[in-house]
PDB file of C-alpha atoms in Angstrom:
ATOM      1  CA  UNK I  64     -10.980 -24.621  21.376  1.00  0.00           C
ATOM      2  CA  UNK I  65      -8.371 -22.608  21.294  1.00  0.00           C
ATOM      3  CA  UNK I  66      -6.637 -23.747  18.282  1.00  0.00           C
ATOM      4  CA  UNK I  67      -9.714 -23.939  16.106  1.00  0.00           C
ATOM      5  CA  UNK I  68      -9.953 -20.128  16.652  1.00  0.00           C
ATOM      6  CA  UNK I  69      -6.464 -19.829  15.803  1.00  0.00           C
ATOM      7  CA  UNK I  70      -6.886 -22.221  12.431  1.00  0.00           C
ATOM      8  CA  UNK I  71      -9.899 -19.893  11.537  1.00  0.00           C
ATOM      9  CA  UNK I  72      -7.937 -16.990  12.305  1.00  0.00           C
ATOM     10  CA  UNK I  73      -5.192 -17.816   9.906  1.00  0.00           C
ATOM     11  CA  UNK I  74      -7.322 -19.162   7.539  1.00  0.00           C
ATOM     12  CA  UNK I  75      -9.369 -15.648   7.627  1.00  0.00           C
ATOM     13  CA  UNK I  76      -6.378 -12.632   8.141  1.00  0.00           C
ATOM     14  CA  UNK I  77      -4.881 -13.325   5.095  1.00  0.00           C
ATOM     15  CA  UNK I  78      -7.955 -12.581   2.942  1.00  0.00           C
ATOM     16  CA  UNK I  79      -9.293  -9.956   5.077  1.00  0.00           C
ATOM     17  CA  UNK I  80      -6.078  -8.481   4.518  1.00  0.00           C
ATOM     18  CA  UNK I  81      -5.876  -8.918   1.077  1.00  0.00           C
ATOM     19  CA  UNK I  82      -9.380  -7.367   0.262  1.00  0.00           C
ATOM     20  CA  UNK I  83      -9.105  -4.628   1.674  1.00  0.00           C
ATOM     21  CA  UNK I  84      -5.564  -3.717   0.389  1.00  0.00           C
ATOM     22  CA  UNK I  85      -7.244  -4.556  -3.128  1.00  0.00           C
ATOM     23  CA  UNK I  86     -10.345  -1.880  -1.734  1.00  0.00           C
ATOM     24  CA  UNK I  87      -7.190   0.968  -0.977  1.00  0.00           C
ATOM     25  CA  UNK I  88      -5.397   0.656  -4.225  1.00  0.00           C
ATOM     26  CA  UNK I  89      -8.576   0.425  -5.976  1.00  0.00           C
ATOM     27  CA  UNK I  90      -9.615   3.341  -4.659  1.00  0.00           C
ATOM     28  CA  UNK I  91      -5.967   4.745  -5.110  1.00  0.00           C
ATOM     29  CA  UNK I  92      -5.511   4.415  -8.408  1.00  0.00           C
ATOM     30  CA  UNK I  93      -9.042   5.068  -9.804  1.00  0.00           C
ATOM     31  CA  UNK I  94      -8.173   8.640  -7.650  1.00  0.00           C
ATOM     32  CA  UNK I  95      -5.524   9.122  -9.620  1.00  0.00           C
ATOM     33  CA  UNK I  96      -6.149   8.271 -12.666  1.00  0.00           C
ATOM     34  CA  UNK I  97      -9.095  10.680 -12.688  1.00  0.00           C
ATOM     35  CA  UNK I  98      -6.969  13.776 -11.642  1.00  0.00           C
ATOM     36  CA  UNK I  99      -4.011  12.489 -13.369  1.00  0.00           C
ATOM     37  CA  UNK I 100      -2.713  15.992 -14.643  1.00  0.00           C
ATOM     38  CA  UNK I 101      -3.185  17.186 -11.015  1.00  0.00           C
ATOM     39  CA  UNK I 102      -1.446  14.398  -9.347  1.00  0.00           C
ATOM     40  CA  UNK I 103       1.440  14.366 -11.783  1.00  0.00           C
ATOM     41  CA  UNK I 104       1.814  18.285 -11.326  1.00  0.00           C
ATOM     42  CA  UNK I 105       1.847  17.527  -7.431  1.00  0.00           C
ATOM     43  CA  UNK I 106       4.164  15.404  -7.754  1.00  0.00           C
ATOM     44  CA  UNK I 107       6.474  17.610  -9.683  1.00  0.00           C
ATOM     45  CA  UNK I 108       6.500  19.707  -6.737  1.00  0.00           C
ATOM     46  CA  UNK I 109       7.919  17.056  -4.307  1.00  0.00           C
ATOM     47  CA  UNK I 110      11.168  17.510  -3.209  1.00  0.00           C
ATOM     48  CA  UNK I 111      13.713  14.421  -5.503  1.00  0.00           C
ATOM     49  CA  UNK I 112      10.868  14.306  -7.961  1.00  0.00           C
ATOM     50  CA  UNK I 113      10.234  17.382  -9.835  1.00  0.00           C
ATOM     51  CA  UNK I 114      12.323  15.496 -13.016  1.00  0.00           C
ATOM     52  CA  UNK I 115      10.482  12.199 -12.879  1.00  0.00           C
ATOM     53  CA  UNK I 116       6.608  13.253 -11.863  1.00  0.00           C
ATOM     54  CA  UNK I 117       5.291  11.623 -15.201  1.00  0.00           C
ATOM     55  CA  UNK I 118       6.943   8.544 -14.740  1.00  0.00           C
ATOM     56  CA  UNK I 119       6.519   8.230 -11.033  1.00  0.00           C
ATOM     57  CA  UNK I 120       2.788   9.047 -11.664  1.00  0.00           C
ATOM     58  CA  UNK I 121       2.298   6.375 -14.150  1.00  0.00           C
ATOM     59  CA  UNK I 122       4.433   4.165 -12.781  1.00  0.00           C
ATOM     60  CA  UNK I 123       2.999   4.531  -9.095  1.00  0.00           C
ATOM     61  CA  UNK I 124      -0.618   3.526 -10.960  1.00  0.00           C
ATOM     62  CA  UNK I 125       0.571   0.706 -12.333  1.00  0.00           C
ATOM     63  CA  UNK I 126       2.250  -0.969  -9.564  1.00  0.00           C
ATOM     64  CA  UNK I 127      -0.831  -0.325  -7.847  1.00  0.00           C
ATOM     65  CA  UNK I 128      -3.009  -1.902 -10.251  1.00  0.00           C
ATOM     66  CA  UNK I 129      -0.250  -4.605 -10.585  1.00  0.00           C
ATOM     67  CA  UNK I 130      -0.172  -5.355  -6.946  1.00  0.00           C
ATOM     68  CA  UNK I 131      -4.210  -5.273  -7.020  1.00  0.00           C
ATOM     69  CA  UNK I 132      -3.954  -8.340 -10.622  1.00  0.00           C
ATOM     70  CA  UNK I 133      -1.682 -10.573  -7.988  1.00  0.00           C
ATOM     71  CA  UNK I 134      -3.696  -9.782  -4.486  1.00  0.00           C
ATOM     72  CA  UNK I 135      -6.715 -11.310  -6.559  1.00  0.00           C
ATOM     73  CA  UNK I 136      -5.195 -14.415  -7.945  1.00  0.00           C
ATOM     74  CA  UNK I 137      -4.244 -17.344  -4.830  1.00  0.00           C
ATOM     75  CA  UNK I 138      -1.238 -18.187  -6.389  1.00  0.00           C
ATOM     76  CA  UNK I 139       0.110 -14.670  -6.685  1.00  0.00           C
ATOM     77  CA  UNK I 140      -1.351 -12.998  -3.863  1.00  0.00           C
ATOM     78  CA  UNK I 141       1.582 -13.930  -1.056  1.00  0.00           C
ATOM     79  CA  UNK I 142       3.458 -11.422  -3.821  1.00  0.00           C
ATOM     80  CA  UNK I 143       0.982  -9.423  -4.046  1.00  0.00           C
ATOM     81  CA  UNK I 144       1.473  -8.405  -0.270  1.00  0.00           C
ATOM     82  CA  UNK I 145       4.992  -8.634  -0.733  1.00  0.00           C
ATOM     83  CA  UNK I 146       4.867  -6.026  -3.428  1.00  0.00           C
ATOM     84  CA  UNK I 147       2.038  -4.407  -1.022  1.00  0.00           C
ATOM     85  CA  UNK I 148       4.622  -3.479   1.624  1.00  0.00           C
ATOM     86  CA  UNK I 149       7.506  -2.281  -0.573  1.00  0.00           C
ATOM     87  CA  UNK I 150       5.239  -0.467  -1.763  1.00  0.00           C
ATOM     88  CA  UNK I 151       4.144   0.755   1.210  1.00  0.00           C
ATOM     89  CA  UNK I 152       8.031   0.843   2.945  1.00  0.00           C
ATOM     90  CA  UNK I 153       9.027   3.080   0.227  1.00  0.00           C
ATOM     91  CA  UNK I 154       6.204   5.548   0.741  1.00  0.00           C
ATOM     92  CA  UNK I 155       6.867   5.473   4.247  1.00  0.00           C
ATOM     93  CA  UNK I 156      10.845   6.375   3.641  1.00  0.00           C
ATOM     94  CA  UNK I 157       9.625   8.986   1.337  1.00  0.00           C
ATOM     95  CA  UNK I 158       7.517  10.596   3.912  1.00  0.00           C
ATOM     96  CA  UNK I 159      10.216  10.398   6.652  1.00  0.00           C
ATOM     97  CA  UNK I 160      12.416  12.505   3.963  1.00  0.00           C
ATOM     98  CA  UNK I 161      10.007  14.732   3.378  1.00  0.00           C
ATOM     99  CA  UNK I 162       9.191  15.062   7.351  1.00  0.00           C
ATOM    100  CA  UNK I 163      13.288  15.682   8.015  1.00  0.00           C
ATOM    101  CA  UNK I 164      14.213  17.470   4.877  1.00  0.00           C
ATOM    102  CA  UNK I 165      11.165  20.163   4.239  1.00  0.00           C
ATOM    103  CA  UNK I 166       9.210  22.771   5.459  1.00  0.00           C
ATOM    104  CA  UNK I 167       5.223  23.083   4.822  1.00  0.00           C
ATOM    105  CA  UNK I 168       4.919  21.384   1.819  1.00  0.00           C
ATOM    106  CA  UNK I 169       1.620  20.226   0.986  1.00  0.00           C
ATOM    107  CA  UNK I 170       0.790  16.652   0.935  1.00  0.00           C
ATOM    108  CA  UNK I 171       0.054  14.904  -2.677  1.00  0.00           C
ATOM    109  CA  UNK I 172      -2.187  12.933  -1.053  1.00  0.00           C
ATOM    110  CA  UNK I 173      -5.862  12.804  -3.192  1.00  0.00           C
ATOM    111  CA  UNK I 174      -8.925  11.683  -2.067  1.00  0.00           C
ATOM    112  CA  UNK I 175     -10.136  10.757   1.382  1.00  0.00           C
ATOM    113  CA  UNK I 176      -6.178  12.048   2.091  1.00  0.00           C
ATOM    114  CA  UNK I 177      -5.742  14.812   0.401  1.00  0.00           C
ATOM    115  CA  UNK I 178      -6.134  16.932   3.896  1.00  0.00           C
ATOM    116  CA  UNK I 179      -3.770  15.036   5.946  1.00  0.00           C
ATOM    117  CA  UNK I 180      -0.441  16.085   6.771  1.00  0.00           C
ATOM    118  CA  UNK I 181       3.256  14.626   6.161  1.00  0.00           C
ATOM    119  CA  UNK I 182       3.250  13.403   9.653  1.00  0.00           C
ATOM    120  CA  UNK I 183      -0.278  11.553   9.472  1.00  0.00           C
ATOM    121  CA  UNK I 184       0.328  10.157   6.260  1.00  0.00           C
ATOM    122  CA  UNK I 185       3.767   8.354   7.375  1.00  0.00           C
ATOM    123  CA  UNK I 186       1.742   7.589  10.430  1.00  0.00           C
ATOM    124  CA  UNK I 187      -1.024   5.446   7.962  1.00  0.00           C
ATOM    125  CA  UNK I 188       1.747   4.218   6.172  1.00  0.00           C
ATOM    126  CA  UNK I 189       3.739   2.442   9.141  1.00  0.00           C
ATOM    127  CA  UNK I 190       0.235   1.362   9.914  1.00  0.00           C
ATOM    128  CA  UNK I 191      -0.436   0.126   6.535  1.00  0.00           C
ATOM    129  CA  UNK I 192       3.425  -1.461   6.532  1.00  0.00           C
ATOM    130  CA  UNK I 193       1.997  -3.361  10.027  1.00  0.00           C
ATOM    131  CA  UNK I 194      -0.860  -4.394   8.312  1.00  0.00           C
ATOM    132  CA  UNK I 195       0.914  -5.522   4.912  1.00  0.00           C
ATOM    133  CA  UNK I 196       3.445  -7.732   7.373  1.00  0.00           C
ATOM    134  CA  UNK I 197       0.608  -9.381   9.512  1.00  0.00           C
ATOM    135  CA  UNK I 198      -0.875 -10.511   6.074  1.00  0.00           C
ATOM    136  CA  UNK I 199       2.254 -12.100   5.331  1.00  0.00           C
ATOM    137  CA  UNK I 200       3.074 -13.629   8.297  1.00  0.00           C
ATOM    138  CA  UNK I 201      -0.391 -15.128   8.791  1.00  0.00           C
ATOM    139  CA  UNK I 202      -0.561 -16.238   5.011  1.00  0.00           C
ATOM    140  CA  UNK I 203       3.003 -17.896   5.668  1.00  0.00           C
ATOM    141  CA  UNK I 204       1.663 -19.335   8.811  1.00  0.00           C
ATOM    142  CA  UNK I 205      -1.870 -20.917   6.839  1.00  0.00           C
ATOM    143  CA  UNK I 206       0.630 -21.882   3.983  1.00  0.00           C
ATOM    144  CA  UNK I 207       3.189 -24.266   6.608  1.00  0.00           C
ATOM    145  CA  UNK I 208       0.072 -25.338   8.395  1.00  0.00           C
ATOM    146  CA  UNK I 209      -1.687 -27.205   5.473  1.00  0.00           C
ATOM    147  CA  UNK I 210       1.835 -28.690   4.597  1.00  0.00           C
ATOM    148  CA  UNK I 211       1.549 -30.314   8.120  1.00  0.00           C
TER     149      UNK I 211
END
């Protein structure tokens, strides 16, 4: 019995996973992209990015949406959550900068975030990291099972 729940388990994580990392950056980028000017000029504020806020803007969206093409698609989606928690990893490092490095600056979070804090958003983002990791474990794990 126990290894039927298991099988169903790691047939299930992997796409539960997957949807709703393709529901965040959904919602992520569609946030963005309709207050682009305001998210680029947030960015521009951020300490190591006031030179590069249009291209980190635009290129943050598109990774997003990128990341959201391969999450949909079987055969890309184990990249997809690879590119999910790089992604994610480098947001995380970003925050930790920020947290070490800067006083009271306001997040650029938008959205359902835009009232958290430095420290709660690198707290979501180790979360989201965990999260990104079990995905890939348990897709690696389905994956070597149906080989067997």
């Amino acid at each position: 019995h126990q290894t039927a729940v298991m099988k169903n388990v790691i047939k299930i994580l992997p796409f539960t996973i997957s949807l709703f990392f393709v529901l965040l950056w959904s919602y992520a980028a569609i946030s963005k992209i309709i207050v682009f000017r305001n998210f680029r000029s947030q960015l521009g504020q951020s300490p190591g990015l006031e030179a590069y806020a249009g291209l980190v803007a635009s290129g943050l969206i598109f990774l997003q949406l990128l990341a959201i093409g391969m999450i949909c698609y079987r055969s890309y989606r184990l990249l997809g959550l690879w590119m999910t928690f790089v992604i994610v990893t480098v947001f995380t490092g970003y925050n930790g900068f920020i947290l070490m490095d800067s006083n009271n600056l306001p997040c650029t979070c938008i959205g359902l975030f835009e009232k958290m804090t430095w420290k709660g958003n690198l707290n979501l983002n180790m979360g989201l990291m965990i999260t990104a990791l079990v995905g890939i474990i348990s897709m690696k794990a389905g994956r070597s099972k149906m080989k067997k």
